[in-house]
mmCIF file of N, CA, C and O in Angstrom:
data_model
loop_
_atom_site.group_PDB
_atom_site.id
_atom_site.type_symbol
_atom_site.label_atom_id
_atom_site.label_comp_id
_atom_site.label_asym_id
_atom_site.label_seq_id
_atom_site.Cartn_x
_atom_site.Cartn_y
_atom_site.Cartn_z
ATOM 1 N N UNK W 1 15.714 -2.816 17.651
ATOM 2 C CA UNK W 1 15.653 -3.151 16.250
ATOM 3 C C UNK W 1 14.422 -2.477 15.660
ATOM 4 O O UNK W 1 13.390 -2.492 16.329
ATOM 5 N N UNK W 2 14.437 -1.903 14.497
ATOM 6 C CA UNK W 2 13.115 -1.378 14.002
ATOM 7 C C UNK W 2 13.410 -2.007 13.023
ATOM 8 O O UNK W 2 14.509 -2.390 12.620
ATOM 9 N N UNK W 3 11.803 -2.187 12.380
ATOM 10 C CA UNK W 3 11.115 -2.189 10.951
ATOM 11 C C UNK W 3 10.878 -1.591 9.902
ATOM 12 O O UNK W 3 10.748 -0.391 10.145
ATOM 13 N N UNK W 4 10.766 -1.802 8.939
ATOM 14 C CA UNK W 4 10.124 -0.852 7.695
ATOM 15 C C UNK W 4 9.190 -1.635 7.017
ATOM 16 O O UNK W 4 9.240 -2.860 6.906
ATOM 17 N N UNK W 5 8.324 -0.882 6.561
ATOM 18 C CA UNK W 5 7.054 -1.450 5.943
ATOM 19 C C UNK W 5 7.255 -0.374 4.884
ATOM 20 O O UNK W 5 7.744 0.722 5.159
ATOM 21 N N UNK W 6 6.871 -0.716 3.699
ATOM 22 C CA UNK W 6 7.120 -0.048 2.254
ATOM 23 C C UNK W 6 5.462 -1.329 1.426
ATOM 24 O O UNK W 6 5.411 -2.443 0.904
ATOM 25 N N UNK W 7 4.203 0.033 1.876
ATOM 26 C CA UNK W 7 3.276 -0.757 0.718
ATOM 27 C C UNK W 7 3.270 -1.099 -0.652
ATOM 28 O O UNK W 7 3.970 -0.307 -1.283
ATOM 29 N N UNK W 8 2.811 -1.872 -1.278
ATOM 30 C CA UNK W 8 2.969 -2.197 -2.540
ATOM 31 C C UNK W 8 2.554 -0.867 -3.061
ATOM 32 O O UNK W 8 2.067 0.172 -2.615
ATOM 33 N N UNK W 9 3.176 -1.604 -4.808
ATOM 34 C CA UNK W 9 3.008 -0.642 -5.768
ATOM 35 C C UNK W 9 2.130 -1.394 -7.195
ATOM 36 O O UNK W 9 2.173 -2.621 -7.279
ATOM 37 N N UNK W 10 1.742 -0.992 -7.735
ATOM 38 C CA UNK W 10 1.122 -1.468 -8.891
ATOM 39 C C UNK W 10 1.942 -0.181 -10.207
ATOM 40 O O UNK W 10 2.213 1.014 -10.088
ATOM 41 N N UNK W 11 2.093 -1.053 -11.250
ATOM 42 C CA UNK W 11 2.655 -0.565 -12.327
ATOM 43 C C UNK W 11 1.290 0.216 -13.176
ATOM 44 O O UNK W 11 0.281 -0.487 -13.116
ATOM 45 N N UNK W 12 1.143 1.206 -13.753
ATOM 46 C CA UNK W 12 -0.291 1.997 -13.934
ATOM 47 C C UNK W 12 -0.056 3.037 -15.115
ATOM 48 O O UNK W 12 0.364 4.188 -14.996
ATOM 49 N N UNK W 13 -0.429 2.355 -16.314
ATOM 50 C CA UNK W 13 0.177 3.665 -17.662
ATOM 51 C C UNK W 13 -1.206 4.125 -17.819
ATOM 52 O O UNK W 13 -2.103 3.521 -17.229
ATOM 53 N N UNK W 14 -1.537 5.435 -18.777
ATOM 54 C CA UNK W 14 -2.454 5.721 -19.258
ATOM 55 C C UNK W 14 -3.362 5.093 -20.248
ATOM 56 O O UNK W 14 -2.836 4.477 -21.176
ATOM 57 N N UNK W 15 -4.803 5.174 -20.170
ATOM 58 C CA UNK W 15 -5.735 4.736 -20.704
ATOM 59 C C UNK W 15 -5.289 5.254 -22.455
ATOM 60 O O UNK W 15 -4.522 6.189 -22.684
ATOM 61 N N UNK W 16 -5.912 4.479 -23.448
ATOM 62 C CA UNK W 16 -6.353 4.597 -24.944
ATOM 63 C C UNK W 16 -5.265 3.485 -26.155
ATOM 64 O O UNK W 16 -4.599 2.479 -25.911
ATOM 65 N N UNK W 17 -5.435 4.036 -27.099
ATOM 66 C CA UNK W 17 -5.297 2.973 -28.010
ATOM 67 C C UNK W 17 -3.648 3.221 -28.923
ATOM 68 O O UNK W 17 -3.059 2.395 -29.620
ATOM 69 N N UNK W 18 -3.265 4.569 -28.612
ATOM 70 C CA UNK W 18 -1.583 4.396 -29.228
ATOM 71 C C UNK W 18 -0.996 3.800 -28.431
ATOM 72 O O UNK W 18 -1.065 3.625 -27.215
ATOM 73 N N UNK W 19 -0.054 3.317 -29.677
ATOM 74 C CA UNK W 19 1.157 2.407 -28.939
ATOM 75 C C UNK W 19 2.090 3.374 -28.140
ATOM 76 O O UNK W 19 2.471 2.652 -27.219
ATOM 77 N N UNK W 20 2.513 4.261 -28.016
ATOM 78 C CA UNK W 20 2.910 5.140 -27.476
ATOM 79 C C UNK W 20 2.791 4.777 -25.713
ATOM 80 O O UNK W 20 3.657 4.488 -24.887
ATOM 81 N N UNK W 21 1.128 4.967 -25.598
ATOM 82 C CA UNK W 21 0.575 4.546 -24.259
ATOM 83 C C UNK W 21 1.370 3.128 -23.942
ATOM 84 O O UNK W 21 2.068 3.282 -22.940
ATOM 85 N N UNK W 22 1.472 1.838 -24.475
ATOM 86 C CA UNK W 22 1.373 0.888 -23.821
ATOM 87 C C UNK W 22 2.896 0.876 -23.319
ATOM 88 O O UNK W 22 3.362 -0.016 -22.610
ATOM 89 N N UNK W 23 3.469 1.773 -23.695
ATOM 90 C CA UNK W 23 5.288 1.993 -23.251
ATOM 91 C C UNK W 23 5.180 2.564 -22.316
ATOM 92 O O UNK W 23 5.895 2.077 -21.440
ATOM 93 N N UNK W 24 4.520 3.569 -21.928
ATOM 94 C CA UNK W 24 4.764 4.567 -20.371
ATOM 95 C C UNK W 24 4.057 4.041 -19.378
ATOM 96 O O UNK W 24 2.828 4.114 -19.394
ATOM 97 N N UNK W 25 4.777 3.397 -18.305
ATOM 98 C CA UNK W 25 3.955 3.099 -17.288
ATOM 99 C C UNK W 25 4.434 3.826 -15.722
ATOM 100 O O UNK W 25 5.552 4.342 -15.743
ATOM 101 N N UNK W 26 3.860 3.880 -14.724
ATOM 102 C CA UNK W 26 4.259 4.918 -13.534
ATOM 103 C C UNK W 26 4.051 3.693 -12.436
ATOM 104 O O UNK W 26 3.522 2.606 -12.669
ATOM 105 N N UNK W 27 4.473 4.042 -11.477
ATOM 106 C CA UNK W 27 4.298 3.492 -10.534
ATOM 107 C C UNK W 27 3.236 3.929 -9.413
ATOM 108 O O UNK W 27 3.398 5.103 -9.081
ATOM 109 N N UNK W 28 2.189 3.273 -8.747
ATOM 110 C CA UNK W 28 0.723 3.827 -7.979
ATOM 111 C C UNK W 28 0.897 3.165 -6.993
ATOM 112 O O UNK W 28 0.659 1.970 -7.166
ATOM 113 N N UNK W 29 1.394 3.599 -5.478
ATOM 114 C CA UNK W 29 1.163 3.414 -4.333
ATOM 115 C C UNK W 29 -0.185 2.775 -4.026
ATOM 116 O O UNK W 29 -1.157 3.340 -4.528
ATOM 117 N N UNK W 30 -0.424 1.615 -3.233
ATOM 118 C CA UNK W 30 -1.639 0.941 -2.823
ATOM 119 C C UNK W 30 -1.300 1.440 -1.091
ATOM 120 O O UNK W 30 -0.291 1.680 -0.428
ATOM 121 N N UNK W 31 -2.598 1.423 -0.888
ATOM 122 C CA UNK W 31 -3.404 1.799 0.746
ATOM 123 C C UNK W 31 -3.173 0.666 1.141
ATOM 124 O O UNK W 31 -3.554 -0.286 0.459
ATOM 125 N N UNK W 32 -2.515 0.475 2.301
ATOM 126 C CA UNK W 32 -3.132 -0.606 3.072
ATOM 127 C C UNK W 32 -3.713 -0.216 4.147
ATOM 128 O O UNK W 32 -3.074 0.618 4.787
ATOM 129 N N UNK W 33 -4.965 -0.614 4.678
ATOM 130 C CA UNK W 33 -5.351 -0.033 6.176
ATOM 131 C C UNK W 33 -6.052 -1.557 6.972
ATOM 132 O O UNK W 33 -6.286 -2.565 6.305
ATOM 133 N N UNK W 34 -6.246 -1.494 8.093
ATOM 134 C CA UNK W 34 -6.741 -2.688 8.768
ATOM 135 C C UNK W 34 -8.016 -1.986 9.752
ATOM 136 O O UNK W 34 -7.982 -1.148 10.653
ATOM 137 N N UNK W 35 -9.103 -2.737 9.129
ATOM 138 C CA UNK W 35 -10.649 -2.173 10.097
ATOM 139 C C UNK W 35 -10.761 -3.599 10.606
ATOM 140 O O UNK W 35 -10.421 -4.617 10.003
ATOM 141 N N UNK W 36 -11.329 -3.496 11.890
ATOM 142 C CA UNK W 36 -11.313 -4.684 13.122
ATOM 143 C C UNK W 36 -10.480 -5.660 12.480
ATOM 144 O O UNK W 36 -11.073 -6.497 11.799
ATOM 145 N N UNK W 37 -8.985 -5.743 12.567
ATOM 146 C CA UNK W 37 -7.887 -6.630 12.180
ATOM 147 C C UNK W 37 -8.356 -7.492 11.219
ATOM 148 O O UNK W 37 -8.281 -8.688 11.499
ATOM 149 N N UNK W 38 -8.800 -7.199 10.206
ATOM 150 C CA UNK W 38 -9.367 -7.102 8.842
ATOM 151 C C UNK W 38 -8.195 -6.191 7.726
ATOM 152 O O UNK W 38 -8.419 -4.982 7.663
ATOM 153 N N UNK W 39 -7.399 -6.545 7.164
ATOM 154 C CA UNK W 39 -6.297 -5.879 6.189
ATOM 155 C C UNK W 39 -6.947 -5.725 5.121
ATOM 156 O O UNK W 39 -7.766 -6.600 4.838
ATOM 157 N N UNK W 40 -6.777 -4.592 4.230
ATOM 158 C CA UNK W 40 -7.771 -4.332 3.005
ATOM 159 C C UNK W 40 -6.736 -3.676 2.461
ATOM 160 O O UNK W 40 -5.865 -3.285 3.238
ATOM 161 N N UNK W 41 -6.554 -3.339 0.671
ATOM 162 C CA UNK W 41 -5.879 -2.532 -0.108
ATOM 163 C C UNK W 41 -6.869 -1.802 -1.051
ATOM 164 O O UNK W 41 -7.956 -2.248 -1.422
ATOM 165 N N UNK W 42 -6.235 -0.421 -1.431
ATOM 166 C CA UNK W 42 -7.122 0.622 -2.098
ATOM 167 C C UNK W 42 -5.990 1.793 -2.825
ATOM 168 O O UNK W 42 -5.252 2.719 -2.488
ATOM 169 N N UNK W 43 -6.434 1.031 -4.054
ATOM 170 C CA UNK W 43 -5.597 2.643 -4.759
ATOM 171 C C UNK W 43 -5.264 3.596 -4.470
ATOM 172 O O UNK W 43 -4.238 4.214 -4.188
ATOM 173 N N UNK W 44 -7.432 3.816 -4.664
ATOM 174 C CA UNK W 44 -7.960 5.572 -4.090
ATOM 175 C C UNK W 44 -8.536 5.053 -3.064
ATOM 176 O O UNK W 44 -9.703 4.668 -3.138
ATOM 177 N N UNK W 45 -7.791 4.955 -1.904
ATOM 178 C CA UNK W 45 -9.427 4.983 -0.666
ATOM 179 C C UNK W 45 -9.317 6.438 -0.474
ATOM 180 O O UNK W 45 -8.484 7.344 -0.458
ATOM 181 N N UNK W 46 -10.673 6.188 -0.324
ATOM 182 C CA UNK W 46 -11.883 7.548 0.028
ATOM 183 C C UNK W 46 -11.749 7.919 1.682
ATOM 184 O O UNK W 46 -11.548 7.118 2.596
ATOM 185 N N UNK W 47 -11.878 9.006 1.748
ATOM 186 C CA UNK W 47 -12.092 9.440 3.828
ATOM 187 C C UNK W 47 -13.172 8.408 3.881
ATOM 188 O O UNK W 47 -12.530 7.439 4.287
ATOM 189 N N UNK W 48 -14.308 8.028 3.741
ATOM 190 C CA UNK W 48 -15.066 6.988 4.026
ATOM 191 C C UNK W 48 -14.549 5.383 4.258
ATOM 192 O O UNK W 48 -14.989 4.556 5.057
ATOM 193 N N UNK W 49 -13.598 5.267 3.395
ATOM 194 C CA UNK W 49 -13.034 3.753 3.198
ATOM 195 C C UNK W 49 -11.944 4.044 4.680
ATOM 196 O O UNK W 49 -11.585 2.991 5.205
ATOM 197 N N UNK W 50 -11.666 4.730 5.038
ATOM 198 C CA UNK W 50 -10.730 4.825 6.276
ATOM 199 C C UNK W 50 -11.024 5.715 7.510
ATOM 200 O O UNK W 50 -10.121 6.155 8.222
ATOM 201 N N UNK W 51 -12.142 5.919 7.689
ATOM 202 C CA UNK W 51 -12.639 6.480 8.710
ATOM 203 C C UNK W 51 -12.637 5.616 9.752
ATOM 204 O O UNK W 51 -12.146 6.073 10.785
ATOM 205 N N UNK W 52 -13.047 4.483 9.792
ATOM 206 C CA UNK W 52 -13.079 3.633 10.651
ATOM 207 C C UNK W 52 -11.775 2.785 10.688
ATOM 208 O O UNK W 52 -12.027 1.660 11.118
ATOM 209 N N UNK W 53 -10.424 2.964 10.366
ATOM 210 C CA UNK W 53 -9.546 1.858 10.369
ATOM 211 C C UNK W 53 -8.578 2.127 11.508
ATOM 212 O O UNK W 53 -8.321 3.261 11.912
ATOM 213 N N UNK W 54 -8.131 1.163 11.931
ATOM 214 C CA UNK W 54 -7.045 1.344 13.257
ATOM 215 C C UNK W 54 -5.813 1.409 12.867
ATOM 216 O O UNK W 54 -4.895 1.534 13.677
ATOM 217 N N UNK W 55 -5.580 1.314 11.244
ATOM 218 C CA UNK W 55 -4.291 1.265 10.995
ATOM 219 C C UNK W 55 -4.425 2.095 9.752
ATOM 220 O O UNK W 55 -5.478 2.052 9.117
ATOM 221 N N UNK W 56 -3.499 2.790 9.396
ATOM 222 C CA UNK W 56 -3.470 3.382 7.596
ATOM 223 C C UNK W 56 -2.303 3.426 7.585
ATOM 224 O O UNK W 56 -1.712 3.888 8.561
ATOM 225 N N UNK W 57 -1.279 2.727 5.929
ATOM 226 C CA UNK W 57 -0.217 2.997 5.375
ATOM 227 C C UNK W 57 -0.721 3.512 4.279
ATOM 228 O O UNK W 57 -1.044 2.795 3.332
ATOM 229 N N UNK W 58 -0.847 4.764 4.271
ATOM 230 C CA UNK W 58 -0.711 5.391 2.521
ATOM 231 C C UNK W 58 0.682 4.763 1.693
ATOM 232 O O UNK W 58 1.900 4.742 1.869
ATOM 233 N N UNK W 59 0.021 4.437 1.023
ATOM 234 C CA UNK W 59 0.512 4.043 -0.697
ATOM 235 C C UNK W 59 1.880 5.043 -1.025
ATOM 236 O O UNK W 59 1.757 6.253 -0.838
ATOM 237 N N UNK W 60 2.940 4.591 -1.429
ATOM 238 C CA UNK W 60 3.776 5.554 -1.809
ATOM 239 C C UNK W 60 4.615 6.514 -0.557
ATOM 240 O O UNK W 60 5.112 7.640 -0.521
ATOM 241 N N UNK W 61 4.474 5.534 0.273
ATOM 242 C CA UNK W 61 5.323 6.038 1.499
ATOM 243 C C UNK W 61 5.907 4.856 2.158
ATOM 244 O O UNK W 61 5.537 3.711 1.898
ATOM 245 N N UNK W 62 7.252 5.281 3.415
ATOM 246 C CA UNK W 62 7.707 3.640 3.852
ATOM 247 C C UNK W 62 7.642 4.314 5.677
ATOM 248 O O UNK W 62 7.876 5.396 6.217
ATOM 249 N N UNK W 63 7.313 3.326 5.995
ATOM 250 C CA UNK W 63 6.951 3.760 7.885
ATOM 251 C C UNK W 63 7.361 2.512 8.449
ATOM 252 O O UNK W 63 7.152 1.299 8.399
ATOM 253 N N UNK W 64 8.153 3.535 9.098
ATOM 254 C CA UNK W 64 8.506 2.105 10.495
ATOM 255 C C UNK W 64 7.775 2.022 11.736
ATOM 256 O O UNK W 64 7.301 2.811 12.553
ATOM 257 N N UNK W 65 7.864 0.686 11.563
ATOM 258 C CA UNK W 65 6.579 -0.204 12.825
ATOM 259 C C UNK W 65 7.036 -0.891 13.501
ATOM 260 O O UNK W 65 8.137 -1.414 13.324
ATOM 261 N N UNK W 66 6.169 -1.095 14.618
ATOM 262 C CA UNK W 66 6.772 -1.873 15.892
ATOM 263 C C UNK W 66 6.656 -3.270 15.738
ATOM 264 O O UNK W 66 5.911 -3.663 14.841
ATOM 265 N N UNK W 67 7.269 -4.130 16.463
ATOM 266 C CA UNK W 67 7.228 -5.401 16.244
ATOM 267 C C UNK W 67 5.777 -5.835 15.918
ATOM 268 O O UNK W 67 5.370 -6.367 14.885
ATOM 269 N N UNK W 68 4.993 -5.437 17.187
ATOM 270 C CA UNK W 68 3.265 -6.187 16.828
ATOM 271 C C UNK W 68 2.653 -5.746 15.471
ATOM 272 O O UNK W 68 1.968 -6.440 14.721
ATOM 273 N N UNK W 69 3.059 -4.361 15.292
ATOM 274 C CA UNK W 69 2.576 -4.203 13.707
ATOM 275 C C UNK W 69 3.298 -4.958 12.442
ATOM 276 O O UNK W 69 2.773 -5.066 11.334
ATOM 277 N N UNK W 70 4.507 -5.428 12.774
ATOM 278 C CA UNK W 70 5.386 -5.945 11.835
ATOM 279 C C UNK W 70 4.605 -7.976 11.615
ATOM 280 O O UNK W 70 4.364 -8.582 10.570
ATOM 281 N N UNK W 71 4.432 -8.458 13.145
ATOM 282 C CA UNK W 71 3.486 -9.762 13.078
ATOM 283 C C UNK W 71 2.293 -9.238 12.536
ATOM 284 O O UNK W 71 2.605 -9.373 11.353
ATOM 285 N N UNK W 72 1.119 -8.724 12.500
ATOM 286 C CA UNK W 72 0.580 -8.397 11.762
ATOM 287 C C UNK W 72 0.124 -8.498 10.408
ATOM 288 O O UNK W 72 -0.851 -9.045 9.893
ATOM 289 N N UNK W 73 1.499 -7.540 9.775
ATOM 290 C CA UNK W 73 1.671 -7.509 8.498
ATOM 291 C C UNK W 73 2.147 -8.784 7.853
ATOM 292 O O UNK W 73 1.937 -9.081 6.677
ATOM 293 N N UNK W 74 2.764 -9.461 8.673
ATOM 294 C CA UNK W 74 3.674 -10.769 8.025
ATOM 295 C C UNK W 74 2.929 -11.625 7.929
ATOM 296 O O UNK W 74 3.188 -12.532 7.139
ATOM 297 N N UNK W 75 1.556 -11.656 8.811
ATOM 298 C CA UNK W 75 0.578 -12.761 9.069
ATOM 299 C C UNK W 75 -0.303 -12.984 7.954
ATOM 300 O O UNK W 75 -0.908 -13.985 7.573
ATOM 301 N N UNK W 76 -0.207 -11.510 7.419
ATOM 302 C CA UNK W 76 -1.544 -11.667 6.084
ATOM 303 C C UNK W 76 -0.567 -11.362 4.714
ATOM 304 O O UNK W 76 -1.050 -10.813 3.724
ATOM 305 N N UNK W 77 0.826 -11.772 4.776
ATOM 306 C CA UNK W 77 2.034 -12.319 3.825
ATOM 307 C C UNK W 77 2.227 -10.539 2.696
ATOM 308 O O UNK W 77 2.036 -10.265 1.511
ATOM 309 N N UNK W 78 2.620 -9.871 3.740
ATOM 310 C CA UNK W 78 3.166 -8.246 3.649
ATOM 311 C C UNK W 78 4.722 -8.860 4.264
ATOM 312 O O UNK W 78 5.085 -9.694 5.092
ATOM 313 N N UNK W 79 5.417 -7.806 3.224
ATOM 314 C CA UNK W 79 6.892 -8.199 3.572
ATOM 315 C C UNK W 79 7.546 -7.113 4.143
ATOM 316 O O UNK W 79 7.746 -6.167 3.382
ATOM 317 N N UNK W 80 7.953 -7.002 5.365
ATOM 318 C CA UNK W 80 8.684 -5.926 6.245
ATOM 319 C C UNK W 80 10.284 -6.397 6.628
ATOM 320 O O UNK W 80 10.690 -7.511 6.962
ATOM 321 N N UNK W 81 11.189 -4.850 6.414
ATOM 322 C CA UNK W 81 12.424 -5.645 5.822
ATOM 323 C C UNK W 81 12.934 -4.924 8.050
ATOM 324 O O UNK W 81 12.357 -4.242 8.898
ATOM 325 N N UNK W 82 13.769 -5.393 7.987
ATOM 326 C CA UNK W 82 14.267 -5.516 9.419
ATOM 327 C C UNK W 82 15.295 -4.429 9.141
ATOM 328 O O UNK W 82 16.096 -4.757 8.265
ATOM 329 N N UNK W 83 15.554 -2.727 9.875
ATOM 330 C CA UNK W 83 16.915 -1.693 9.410
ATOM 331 C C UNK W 83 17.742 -1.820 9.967
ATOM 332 O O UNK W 83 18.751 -1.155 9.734
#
């Protein structure tokens, strides 16, 4: 049986003051990475913010994981769909 993990997304329009702007919004992949089984999220992480992590899901991608990564994710209430 495998997993899929699909990180969140945050809804993300452009900055200023026409109404124009407050209609277009995009969708922005969030980071998830885990430093000493510690789970953290990041827009933009930096090579610094993940140099040290044992795990990285870039934002805007879907990866399948093994069961222990799937407990994991479920433990700190990340939703992984079963394929």
């Amino acid at each position: 049986m495998s997993y899929l993990f699909v990180p969140p997304v945050v809804d993300e329009g452009p900055m200023g003051g026409n109404w124009l702007f407050a209609r277009y919004t995009r969708k922005q992949g969030v980071t998830v990475y885990r430093v000493d089984g510690e789970f953290y999220e990041d827009r933009f992480p930096s090579q610094d913010d993940l140099v040290d992590a044992d795990l990285i899901y870039l934002g805007g991608h879907e990866y399948v994981v093994t069961t222990a990564e799937k407990t994991a994710l479920e433990s700190v209430c990340y939703t992984v769909i079963t394929v």
